[in-house]
Structure formats: structure tokens, C-alpha cells
Coordinates of C-alpha atoms in Angstrom, one line a residue:
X1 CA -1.8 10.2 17.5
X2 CA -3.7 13.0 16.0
X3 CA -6.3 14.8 16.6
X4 CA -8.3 17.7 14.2
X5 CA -11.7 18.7 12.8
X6 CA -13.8 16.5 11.8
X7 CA -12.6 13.9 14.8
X8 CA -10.6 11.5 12.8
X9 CA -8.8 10.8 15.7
X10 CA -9.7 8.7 18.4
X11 CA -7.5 6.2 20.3
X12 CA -4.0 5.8 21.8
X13 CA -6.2 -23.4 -6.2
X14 CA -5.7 -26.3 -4.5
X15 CA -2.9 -23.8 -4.9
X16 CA 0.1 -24.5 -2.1
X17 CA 3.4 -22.5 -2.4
X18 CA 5.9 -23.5 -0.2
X19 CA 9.2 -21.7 0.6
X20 CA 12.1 -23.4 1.4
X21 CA 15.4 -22.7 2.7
X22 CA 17.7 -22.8 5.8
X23 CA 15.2 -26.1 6.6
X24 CA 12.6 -24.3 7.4
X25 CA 9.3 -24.4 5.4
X26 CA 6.5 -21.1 4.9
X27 CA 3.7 -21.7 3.7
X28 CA 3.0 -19.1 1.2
X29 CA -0.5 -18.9 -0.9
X30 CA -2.9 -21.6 -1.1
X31 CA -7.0 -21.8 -2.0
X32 CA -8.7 -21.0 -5.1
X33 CA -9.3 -17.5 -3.8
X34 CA -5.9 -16.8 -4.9
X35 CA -5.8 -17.3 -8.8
X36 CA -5.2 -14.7 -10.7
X37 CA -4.8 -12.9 -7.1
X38 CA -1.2 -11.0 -8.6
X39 CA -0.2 -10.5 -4.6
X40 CA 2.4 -8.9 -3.6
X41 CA 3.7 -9.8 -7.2
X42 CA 4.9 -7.3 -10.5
X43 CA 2.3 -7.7 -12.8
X44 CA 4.1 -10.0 -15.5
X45 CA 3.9 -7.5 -18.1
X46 CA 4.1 -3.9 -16.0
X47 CA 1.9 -1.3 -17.7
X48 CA 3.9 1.5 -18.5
X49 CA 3.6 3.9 -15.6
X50 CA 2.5 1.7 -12.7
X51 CA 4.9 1.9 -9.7
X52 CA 4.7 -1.8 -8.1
X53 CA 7.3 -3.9 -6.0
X54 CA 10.2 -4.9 -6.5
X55 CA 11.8 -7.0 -3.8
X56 CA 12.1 -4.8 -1.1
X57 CA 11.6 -1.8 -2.9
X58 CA 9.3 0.6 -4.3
X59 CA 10.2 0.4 -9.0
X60 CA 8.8 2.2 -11.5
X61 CA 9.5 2.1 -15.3
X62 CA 12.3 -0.1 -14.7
X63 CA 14.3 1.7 -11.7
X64 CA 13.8 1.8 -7.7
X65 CA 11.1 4.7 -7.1
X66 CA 11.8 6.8 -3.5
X67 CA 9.3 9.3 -2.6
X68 CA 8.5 11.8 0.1
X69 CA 4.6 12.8 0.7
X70 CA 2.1 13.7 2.6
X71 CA -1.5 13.6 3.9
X72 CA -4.3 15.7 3.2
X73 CA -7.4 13.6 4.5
X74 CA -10.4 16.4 3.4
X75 CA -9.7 16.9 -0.2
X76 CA -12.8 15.0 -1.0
X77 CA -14.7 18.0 0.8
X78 CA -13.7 20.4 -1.4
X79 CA -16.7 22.0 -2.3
X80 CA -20.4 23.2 -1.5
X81 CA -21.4 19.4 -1.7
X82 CA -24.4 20.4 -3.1
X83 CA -26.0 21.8 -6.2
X84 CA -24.9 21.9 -9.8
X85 CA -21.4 19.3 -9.9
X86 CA -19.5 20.5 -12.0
X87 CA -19.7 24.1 -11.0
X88 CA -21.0 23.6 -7.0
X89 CA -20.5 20.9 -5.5
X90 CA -17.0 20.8 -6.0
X91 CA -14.7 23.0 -6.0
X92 CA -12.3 22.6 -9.1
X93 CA -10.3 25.5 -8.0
X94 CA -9.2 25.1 -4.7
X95 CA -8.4 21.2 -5.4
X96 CA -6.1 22.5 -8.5
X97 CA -4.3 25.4 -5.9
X98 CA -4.1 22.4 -3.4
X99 CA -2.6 20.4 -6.0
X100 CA 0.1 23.2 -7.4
X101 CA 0.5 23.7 -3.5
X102 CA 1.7 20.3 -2.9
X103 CA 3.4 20.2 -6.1
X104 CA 5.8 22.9 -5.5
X105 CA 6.5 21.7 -1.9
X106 CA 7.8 18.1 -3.7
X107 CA 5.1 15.9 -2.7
X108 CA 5.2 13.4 -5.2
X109 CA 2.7 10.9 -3.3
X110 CA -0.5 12.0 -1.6
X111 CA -2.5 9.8 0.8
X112 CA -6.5 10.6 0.5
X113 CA -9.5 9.8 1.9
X114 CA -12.3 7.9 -0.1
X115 CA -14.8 7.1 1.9
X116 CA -17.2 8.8 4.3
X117 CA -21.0 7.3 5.2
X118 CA -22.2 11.1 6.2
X119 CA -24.8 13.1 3.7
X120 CA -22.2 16.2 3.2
X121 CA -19.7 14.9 0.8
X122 CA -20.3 11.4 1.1
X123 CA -19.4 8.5 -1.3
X124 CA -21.7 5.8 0.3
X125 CA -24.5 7.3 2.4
X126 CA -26.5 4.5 3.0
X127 CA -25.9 0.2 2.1
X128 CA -25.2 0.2 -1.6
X129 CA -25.7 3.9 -3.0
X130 CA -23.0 5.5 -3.8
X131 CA -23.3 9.0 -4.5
X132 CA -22.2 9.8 -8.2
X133 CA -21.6 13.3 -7.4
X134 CA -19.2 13.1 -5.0
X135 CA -17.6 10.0 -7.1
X136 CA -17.3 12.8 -9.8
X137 CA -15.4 15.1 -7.9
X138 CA -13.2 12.3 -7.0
X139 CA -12.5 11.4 -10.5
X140 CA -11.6 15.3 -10.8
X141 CA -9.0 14.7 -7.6
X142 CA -7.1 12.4 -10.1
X143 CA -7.1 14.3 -13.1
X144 CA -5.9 17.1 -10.9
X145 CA -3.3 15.3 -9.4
X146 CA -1.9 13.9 -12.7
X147 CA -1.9 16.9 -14.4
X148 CA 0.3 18.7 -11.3
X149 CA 2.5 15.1 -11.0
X150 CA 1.4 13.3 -8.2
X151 CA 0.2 10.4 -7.6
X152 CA -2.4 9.2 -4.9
X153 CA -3.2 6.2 -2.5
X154 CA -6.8 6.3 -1.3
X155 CA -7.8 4.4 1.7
X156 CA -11.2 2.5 1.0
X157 CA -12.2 2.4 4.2
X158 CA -11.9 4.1 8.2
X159 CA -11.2 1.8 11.2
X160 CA -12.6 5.3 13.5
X161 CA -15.3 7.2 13.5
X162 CA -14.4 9.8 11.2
X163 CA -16.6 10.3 8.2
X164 CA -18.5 7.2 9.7
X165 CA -16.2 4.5 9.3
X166 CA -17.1 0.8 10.0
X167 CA -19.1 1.5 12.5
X168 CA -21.6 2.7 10.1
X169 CA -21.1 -0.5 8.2
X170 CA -21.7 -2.2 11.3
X171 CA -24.9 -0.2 12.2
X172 CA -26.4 -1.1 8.5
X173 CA -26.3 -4.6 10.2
X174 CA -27.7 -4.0 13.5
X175 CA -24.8 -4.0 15.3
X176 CA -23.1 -1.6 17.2
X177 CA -19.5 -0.1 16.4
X178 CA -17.1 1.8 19.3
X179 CA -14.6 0.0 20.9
X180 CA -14.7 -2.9 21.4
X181 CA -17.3 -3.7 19.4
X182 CA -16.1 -2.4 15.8
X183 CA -14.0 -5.5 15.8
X184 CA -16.8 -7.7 14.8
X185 CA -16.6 -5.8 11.3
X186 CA -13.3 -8.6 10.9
X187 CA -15.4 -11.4 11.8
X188 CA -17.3 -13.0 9.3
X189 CA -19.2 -15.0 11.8
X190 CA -20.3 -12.2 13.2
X191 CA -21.2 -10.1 10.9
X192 CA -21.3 -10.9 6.9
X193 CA -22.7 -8.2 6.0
X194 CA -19.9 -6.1 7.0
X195 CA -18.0 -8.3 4.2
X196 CA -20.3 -8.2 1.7
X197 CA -20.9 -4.3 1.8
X198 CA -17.0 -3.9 2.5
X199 CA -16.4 -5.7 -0.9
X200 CA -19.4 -4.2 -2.8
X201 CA -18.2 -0.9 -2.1
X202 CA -14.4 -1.7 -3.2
X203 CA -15.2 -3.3 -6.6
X204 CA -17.8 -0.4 -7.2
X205 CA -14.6 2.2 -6.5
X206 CA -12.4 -0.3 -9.0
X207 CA -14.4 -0.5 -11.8
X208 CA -15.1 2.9 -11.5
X209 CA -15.0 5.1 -14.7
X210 CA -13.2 8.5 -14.6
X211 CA -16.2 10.3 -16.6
X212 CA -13.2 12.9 -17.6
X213 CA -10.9 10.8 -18.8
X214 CA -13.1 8.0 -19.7
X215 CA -10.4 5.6 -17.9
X216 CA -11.3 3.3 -15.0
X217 CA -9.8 3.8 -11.6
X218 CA -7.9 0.0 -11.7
X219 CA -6.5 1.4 -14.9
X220 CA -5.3 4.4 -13.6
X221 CA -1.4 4.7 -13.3
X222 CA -2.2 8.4 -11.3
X223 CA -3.0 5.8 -8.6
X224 CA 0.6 4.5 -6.8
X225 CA -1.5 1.8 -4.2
X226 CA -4.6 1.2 -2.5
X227 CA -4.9 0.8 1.3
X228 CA -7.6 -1.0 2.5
X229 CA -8.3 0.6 5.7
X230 CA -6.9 3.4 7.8
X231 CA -4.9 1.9 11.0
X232 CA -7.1 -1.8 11.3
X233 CA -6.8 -3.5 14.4
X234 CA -8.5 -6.4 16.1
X235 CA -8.2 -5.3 19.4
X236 CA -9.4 -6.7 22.9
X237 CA -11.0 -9.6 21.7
X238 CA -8.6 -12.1 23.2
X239 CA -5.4 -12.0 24.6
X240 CA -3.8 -14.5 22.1
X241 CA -5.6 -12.7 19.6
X242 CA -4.2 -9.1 20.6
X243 CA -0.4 -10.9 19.9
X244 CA -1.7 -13.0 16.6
X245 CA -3.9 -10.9 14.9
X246 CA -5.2 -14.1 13.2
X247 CA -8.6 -12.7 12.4
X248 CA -7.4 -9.6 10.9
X249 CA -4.7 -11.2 9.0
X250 CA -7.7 -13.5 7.6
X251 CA -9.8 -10.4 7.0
X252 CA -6.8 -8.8 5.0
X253 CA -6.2 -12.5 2.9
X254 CA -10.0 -12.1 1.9
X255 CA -9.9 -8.7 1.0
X256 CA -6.3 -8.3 -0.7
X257 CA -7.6 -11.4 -2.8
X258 CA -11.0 -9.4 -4.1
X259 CA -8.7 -6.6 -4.9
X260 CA -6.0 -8.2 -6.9
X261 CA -8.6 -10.0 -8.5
X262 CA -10.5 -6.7 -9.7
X263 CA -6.9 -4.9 -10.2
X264 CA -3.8 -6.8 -10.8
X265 CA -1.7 -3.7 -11.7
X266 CA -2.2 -1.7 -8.7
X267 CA -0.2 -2.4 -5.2
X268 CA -2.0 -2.4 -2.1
X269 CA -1.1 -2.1 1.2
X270 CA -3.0 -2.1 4.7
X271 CA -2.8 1.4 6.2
X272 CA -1.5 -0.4 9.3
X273 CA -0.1 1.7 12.3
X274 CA 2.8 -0.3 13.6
X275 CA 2.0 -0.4 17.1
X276 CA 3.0 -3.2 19.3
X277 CA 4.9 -4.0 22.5
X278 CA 8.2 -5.4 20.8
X279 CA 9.0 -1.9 19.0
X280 CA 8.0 -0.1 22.6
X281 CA 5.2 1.8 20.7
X282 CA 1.4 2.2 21.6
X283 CA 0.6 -2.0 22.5
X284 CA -0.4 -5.5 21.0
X285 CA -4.0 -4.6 19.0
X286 CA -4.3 -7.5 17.1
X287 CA -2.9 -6.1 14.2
X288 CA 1.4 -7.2 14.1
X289 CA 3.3 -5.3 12.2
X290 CA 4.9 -8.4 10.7
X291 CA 2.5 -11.2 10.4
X292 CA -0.3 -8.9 9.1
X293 CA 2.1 -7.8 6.3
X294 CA 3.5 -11.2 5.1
X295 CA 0.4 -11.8 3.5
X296 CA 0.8 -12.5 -0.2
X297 CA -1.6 -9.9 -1.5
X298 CA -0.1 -7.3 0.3
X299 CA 3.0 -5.4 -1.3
X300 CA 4.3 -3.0 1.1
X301 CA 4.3 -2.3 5.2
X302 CA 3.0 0.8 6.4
X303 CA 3.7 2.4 10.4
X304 CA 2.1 5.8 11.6
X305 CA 4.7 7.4 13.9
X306 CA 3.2 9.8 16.5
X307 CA 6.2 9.9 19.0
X308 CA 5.6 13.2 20.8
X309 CA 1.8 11.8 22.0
X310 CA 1.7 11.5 25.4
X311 CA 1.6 7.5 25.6
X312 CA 4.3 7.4 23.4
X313 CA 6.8 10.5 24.9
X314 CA 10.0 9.0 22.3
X315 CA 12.9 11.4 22.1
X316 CA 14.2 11.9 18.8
X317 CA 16.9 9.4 19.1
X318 CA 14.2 7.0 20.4
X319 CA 11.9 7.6 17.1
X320 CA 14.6 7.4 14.9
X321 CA 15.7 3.4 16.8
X322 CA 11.7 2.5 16.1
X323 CA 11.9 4.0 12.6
X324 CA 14.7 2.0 11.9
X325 CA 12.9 -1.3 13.2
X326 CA 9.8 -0.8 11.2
X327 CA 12.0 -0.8 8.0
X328 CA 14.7 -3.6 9.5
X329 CA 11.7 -5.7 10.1
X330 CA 10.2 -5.0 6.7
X331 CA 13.2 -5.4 4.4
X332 CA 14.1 -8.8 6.4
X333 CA 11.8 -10.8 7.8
X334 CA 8.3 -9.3 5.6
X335 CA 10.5 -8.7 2.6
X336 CA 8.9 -5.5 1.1
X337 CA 9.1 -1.8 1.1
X338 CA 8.6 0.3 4.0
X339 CA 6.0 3.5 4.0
X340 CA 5.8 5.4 6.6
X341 CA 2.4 6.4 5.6
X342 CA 1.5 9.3 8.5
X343 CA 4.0 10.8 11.3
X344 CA 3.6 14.3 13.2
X345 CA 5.4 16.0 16.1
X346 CA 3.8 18.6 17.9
X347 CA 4.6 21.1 21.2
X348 CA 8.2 20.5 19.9
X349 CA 10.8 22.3 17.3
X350 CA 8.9 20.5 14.2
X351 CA 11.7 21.8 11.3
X352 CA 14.4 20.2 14.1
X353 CA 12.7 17.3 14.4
X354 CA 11.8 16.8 10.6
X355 CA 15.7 18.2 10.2
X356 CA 16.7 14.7 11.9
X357 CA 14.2 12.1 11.5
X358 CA 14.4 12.6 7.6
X359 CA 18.1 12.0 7.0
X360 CA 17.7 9.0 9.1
X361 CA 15.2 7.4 7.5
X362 CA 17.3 7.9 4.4
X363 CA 20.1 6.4 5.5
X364 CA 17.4 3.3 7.2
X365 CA 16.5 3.0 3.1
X366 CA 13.2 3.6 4.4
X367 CA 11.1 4.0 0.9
X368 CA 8.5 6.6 1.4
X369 CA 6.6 8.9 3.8
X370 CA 4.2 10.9 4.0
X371 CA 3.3 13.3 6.8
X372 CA 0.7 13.9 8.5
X373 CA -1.2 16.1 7.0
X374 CA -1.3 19.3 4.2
X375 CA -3.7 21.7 5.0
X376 CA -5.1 24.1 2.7
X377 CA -6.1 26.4 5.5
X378 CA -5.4 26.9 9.0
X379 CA -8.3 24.0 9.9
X380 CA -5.4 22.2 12.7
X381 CA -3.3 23.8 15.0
X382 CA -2.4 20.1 16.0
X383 CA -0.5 18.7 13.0
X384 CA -1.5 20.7 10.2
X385 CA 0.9 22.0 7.8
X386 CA 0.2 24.5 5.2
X387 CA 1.9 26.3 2.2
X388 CA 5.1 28.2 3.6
X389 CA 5.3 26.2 6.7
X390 CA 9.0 26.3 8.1
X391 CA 9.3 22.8 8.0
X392 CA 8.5 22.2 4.9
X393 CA 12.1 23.4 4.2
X394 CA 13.3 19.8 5.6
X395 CA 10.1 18.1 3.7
X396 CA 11.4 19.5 0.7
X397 CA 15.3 18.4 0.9
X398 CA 13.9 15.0 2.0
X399 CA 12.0 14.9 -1.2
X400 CA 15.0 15.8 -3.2
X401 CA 16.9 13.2 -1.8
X402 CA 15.0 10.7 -1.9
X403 CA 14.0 11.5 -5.7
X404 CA 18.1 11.5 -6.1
X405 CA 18.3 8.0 -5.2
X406 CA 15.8 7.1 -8.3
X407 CA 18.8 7.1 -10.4
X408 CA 18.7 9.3 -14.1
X409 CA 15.6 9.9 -15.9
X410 CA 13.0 7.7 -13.8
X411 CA 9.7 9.5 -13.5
X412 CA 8.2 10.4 -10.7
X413 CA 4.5 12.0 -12.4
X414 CA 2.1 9.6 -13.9
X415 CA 2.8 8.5 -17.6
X416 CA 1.1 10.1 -20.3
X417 CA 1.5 7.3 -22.7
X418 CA 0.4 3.8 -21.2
X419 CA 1.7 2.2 -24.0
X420 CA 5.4 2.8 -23.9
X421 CA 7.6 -0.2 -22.7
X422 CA 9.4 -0.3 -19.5
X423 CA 13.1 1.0 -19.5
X424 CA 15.3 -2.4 -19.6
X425 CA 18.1 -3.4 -18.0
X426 CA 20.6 -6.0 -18.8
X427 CA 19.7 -9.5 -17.3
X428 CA 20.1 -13.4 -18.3
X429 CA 18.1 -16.1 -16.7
X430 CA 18.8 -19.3 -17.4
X431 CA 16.0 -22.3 -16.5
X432 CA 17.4 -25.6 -16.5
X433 CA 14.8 -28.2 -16.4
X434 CA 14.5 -31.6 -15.0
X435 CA 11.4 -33.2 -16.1
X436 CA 9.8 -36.3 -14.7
X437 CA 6.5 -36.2 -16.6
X438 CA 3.7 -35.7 -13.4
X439 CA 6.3 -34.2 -11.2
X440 CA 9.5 -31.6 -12.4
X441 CA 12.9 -29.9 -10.9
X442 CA 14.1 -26.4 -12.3
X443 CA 17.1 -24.8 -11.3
X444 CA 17.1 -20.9 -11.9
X445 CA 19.9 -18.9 -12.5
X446 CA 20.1 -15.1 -12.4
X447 CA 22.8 -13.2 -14.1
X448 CA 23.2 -9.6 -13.4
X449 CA 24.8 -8.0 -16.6
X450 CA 24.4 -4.7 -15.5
X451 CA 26.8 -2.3 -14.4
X452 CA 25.0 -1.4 -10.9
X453 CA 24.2 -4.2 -8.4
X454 CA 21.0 -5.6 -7.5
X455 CA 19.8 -5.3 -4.2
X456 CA 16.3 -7.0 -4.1
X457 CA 14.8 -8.8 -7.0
X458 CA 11.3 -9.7 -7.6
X459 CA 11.6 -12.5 -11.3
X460 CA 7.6 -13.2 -12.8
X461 CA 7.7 -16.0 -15.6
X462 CA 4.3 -18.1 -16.8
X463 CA 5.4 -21.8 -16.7
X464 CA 3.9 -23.3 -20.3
X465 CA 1.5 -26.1 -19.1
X466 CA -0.2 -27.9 -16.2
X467 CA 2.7 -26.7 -13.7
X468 CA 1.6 -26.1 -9.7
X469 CA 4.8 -25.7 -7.2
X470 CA 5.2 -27.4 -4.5
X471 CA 8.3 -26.2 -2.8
X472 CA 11.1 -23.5 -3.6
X473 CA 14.5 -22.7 -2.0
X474 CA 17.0 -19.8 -1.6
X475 CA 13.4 -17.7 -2.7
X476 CA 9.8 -17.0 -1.8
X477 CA 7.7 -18.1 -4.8
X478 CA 3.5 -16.8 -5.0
X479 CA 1.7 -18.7 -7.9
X480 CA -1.6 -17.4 -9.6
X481 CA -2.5 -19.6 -12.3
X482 CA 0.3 -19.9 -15.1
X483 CA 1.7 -17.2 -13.5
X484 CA 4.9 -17.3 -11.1
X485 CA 6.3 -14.5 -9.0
X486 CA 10.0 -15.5 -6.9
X487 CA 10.8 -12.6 -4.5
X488 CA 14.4 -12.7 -3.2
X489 CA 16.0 -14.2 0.4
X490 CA 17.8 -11.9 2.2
X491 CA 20.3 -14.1 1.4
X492 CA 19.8 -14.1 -2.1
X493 CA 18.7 -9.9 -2.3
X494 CA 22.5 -9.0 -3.9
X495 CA 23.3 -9.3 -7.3
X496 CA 26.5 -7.9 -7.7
X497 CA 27.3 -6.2 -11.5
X498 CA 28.4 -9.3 -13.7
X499 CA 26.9 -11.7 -11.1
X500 CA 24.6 -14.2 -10.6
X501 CA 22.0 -15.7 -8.2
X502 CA 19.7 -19.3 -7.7
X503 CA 17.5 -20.7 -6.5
X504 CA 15.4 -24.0 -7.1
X505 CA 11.8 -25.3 -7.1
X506 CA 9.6 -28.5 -7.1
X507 CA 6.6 -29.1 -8.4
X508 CA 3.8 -31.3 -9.9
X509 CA 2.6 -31.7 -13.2
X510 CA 0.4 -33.2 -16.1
X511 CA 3.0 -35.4 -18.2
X512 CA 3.4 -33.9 -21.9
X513 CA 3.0 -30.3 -20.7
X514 CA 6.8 -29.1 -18.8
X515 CA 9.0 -27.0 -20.7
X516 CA 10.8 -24.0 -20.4
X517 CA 9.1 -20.3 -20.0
X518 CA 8.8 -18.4 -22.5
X519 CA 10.1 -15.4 -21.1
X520 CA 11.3 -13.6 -17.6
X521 CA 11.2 -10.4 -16.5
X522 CA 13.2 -9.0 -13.3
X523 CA 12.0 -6.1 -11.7
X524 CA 10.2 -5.2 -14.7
X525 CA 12.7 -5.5 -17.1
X526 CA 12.5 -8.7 -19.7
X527 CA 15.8 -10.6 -19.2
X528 CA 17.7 -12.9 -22.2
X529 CA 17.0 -16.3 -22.0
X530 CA 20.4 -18.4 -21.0

């Protein structure tokens, strides 16, 4: 774990999708909550620019994206935080020399703060009033980071104390925060309020217009994901509940629902830390890695590796075995990327560490990182890392390498022209219908006519009536509305060149209204019609 200035460290519709295969059923989505909820799911017509999921992977404009980053948790604070806003309160200058920093270290993906409760730089500083000053300076963050080429995930919310956190929340409703109390923020029963000013704050951030570029945030491709909290856990409530996390995993339905339904385009992950007995790494906190992550609005798995903390004490061989579990666990049994969204080694050879940890995590097809953390001055002798830093040296071949495995000509720096179509690639799906008038069969075929195989597929399609699934097999399937988004098995994740893939699925519907879909896209890319 980490520790610096200002102490952000702290402690060691009736919808019901079914997926069948192997026997076994999952249940995958169900309540009215989850219309139009686009979890975990490529929008069905991917603005130009967006990165979002495919399969197991990270895609943008039509082709895997791997990235390398980093953290840099004060950016918001850069600035007098009072005064004039433009010219005083913050400080255009050093974010743009932050920005060219990062930029010509190959960070292509920056993790930021955006939130804090506290009256110096803060975006909220009391229940519902969000400071348009600092808001400001965070729409000048993104123009910033656009105009240098990289793009951001800002986490809505803290778990800790830092910057306030939800123990601030929790004090707005009377309640106390610290441990264990904070955990009542995830229970509605408990505390409502915490919900309600949780979601208010969110949608506020959402909708919010860049007064720059005159474009909202939800609209902003600048923006690779959302996480909704920094490292959530539901901890010391129960002992079942330390293993289960089934109040956090409801907290995180509720909430990746609210944002989908504000922001369809954007992915979203949890800012989860990984820890828990089975990987050998920090305990059970009510927060698994892999049931928290198989909800459907959530589109990647995150872990924050600290191996050289004192409860941890993991050699390097050892960090690279629990690396390589987090991503096993996510590309099999979750079924989405893996982002390794903060890690740090201190009192140790850092560039020897990053020397082997990176290559490995390559080699894992892990799908991005980002370390922990950036400076811009020497603020943490702990973990931070600033411009010239010998180990950036590794950073930056990691980055190389993992932009290598993009394939020719993907971008890696926001879009300038929203418009522009995705790049295709050649693919046939062919939907062969059996139709019973209130119920229906369909069996899917993909056909990979491209010369590169396929290694996890995510196919979106709008069925043209009253259609609502009621079971699928050899895929996972996620319905909002019309809309229908089937994510691979990992027995059905290869598509060799000139090969094909099915799968099958069930459903009810109003007689008169079955038929075939208009059209198909697969990861991305619109596909012929067989």
C-alpha cells in the first residue's frame, strides 16, 4: 500500500438473461434498472474514438487497444485554489508541463482524482454544491490531456479518508465514517442518503459541460473509463459477508446501472484492489475480485499490487504468479480485460523490479497498467516518480510494447473527428431463425473472414420487435431494451482466420413481431449479413 502527502493511504425489465452452457445456468441481468443500462456491452454503434470492450480485451476504432499508464492523484490541485479561475485558481501551466511530462514518458492513460469534500480545491464541499471553479479547471485537465494524447479515468469517489472520502458523505448524514463504520455508506438500509448524494454527485459530473470545448463529459472520448470508487470494500461486517461481498456487489449493480444509464459510451470499472485470501494477497474485505467484477455493468477488473508492503513481503517471482492470477481469473472466469490500475515497489531496485514485472505481464496479456503515481515534484519519497526517473526507462519500453501489440495505425490519443466511422474488419453473421409466434429459437453463426484470428468477441444486434431472451448457450448474452450484447465463452473466444463460431438463444415474444436483425456488429466492426 501507499502512503504520501495529503494521507491517501490508510489500511493494509422483467428483464432475465440467462447463460447457458456446459449445463450450467448464470443468471445474467434482470430488473427494470437495467434498460438501456449498455453494461459491460459495446455501444451498438461505437462513437468514433471511444475505447470500450471487446471480449476480453481493451478495442478502439476497430482493433485491440494495450496501454501502459500511470497515476498522478493531485492534478486537480494544481493551482492557488482561489481567486481569479482562469488565471489563479488554476494553474494552466503546470497541468500542460505535467501533461507534456507524461506525454514524453509514453503514458497514454492517466488515472485522476475527481473528487475531494475539503474547501481547498474541492469539487463538492458540502451536500449538493459543487464548486464550478474547481469543475472548470477539471474541464481544463481534459482539454490538456487531449491535446498532449492521453486519455483519463477519473474515480468519482474515495473509499479513505483522503480528500474526505465517504466518510464525509457519511457525516452529511449523521453518521460516522472510519473503519468499520464507513461500510454503512454500501448499505441502503443504513444510510440512503449516502445513495442519493453518491448518485447526485455522479450524474452532476456526467452531464457536465466542458465550458472550453462546449462538450459534455459523457460525450467526451478524452475519457477511456470511469471508476466508481477508489479500492471499495465491505469489510468486517460479517464473516460470510467478508467472502461474498454481496452488499458491495449490490452497491456496484445500483450504481454501474445509474451510470450506463447517464453514459452508454463510456466503460466503467470499480477501482477495486484485488485483495483476498485465494491469491495470498492482503485478505477477504468483502470486496472479491471475481464476483464483484461479473456484474454486467462493469467492463473491466482492476487489482492494485503493492508487493514490497510489509503484509504483503512477495518476491518478484511471487508478484509476477499473483499478477498472472488477476488476469487468468479475469480473462476466464469474469471474461473481461485486466487493468492493473496502481502498483509500486519501494526500499528495492525499482528499474529491476519494473525490468521484470513488465515483460511478464505482457506475456500474461495483461491489458493495461498504470503505476502508482507521476509526480510533478518531489512531494513522495515513497512511491513517487517524477520526469527523468531511472525507471521510467522500463515504463517506457513497456509502453512501446504494449502499443506494438495494437496492430498498424490504431490510435492511441483521443479522436479529433467524432464522426468518422470505425475501421472494419471482415466478418459474416448469419441468424437463422425459428419462429413460434410468442416464443422463438435463433441460431448464430460467426464467420471470421479476416486474415488474423479472433481471440475474444463481444457481437451487439437490436432484435426488430417485442423480443426478451430467456436463455443462451456457448455465450453470455446482456439485453437492454432492443438491444442485445453476446460476449464470448472461453470456449467459444477463438475465431481462427476463415472460421466460424455459434452459439444459440431462446426467448419469448409478441406473435407478428420476430424477424431477423437488421444489422451486427463484432467488436465494433458491422459484419455482412449471411
Amino acid at each position: 500500500m501507499k502512503d504520501h502527502p495529503p494521507g491517501l493511504r490508510r489500511l493494509p425489465a422483467v428483464i432475465v438473461v440467462i447463460a447457458a452452457a456446459l449445463l450450467a445456468l448464470v443468471p445474467v441481468l434482470t430488473g427494470a434498472s437495467a434498460r438501456r443500462a449498455g453494461a459491460a456491452a459495446v455501444p451498438a454503434a461505437v462513437p468514433a474514438g471511444f475505447a470500450y470492450r471487446c471480449g476480453i480485451h481493451f478495442c478502439l476504432d476497430g482493433r485491440t487497444f494495450y496501454f501502459a499508464g500511470a497515476n498522478t492523484y493531485d492534478l486537480f490541485t494544481f493551482g492557488s485554489g482561489s481567486g481569479d479561475t482562469e488565471t489563479q485558481y488554476m494553474d494552466k501551466a503546470r497541468i500542460d508541463a505535467h501533461f507534456a511530462n507524461l506525454q514524453a514518458d509514453k503514458v497514454t492513460v492517466l488515472r485522476v482524482w475527481m473528487f475531494s469534500h475539503e474547501d481547498w480545491h474541492g469539487f463538492e464541499k458540502s451536500k449538493g454544491v459543487y464548486n464550478e471553479q474547481e469543475f472548470a479547471q477539471f474541464d481544463y485537465i481534459i482539454q490538456s490531456a487531449k491535446a498532449h494524447g492521453v486519455r483519463l479515468i477519473p474515480v468519482f469517489e474515495n473509499y479513505w479518508e483522503a480528500y474526505g472520502g465517504i466518510d464525509t458523505r457519511l457525516q452529511w448524514e449523521g453518521l460516522s465514517g472510519g473503519h468499520p463504520g464507513r461500510a454503512a455508506f454500501f448499505d441502503k438500509s443504513r444510510c440512503p442518503g449516502c445513495f442519493t448524494s453518491y448518485k447526485n454527485y455522479v450524474g452532476h459530473a456526467l452531464n457536465r459541460v466542458n465550458h472550453y470545448s462546449g462538450i459534455k463529459y459523457k460525450d467526451d472520448p478524452t475519457i477511456f473509463a470511469w471508476e466508481l470508487m477508489n479500492e471499495p470494500r465491505y469489510q468486517d461486517q460479517s464473516a460470510a459477508e467478508n467472502v461474498n461481498g454481496t452488499t458491495l456487489r449490490a452497491w456496484v449493480d445500483e450504481m454501474g446501472a445509474f451510470v450506463k444509464e447517464i453514459d452508454p459510451n463510456h466503460m466503467l470499472g470499480t477501482g477495486l484492489e484485488g485483495h483476498g485470501t485465494k491469491y495470498g494477497f492482503g485478505g477477504d474485505e468483502g470486496n472479491p475480485f471475481v464476483s464483484i467484477h461479473q456484474s454486467p455493468y462493469v467492463d473491466f477488473t482492476s487489482a492494485h499490487p503493492y508487493p514490497t508492503e510489509s503484509w504483503a513481503n512477495l518476491s518478484i517471482d511471487q508478484t509476477k504468479a499473483l499478477i498472472r492470477a488477476w488476469i487468468s481469473d479475469s480473462h476466464t472466469l469474469v471474461g473481461k480485460p485486466f487493468f492493473m490500475g496502481e502498483f509500486n515497489v519501494h526500499n528495492v531496485d525499482r528499474s529491476a523490479w519494473w525490468s521484470a514485472l513488465f515483460p511478464d505481464f505482457e506475456a500474461a496479456d495483461g491489458d493495461g497498467s498504470a503505476f502508482w503515481w507521476y509526480q510533478d515534484h518531489s512531494v513522495d519519497g515513497k512511491f513517487g516518480v517524477s520526469a527523468g526517473a531511472p525507471e521510467l526507462a522500463a515504463f517506457r519500453a513497456h509502453s512501446q510494447r504494449q502499443v506494438a501489440k495494437n496492430g498498424a495505425g490504431p490510435s492511441t490519443s483521443p479522436s479529433p473527428s467524432p464522426s468518422a466511422s470505425p475501421s472494419p474488419s471482415p466478418c459474416t453473421v448469419t441468424y437463422r431463425l425459428s419462429d413460434w409466434g410468442s416464443s422463438f429459437n435463433a441460431d448464430v453463426t460467426i464467420r471470421n473472414g479476416g486474415a488474423a484470428a479472433i481471440n475474444g468477441w463481444t457481437l451487439v444486434f437490436s432484435f426488430p420487435g417485442d423480443q426478451t431472451i430467456n436463455s443462451v448457450w456457448n455465450a453470455r448474452a446482456t439485453q437492454s431494451g432492443k438491444r442485445v450484447t453476446v460476449t464470448n465463452e472461453s470456449w467459444t473466444a477463438a475465431i481462427p482466420a476463415g472460421g466460424s463460431v455459434g452459439f444459440g438463444l431462446n426467448g419469448r415474444s409478441t406473435t407478428g413481431t420476430n424477424g431477423v436483425p437488421a444489422q451486427f456488429t463484432l467488436n465494433g466492426a458491422v459484419c455482412a449479413k449471411g
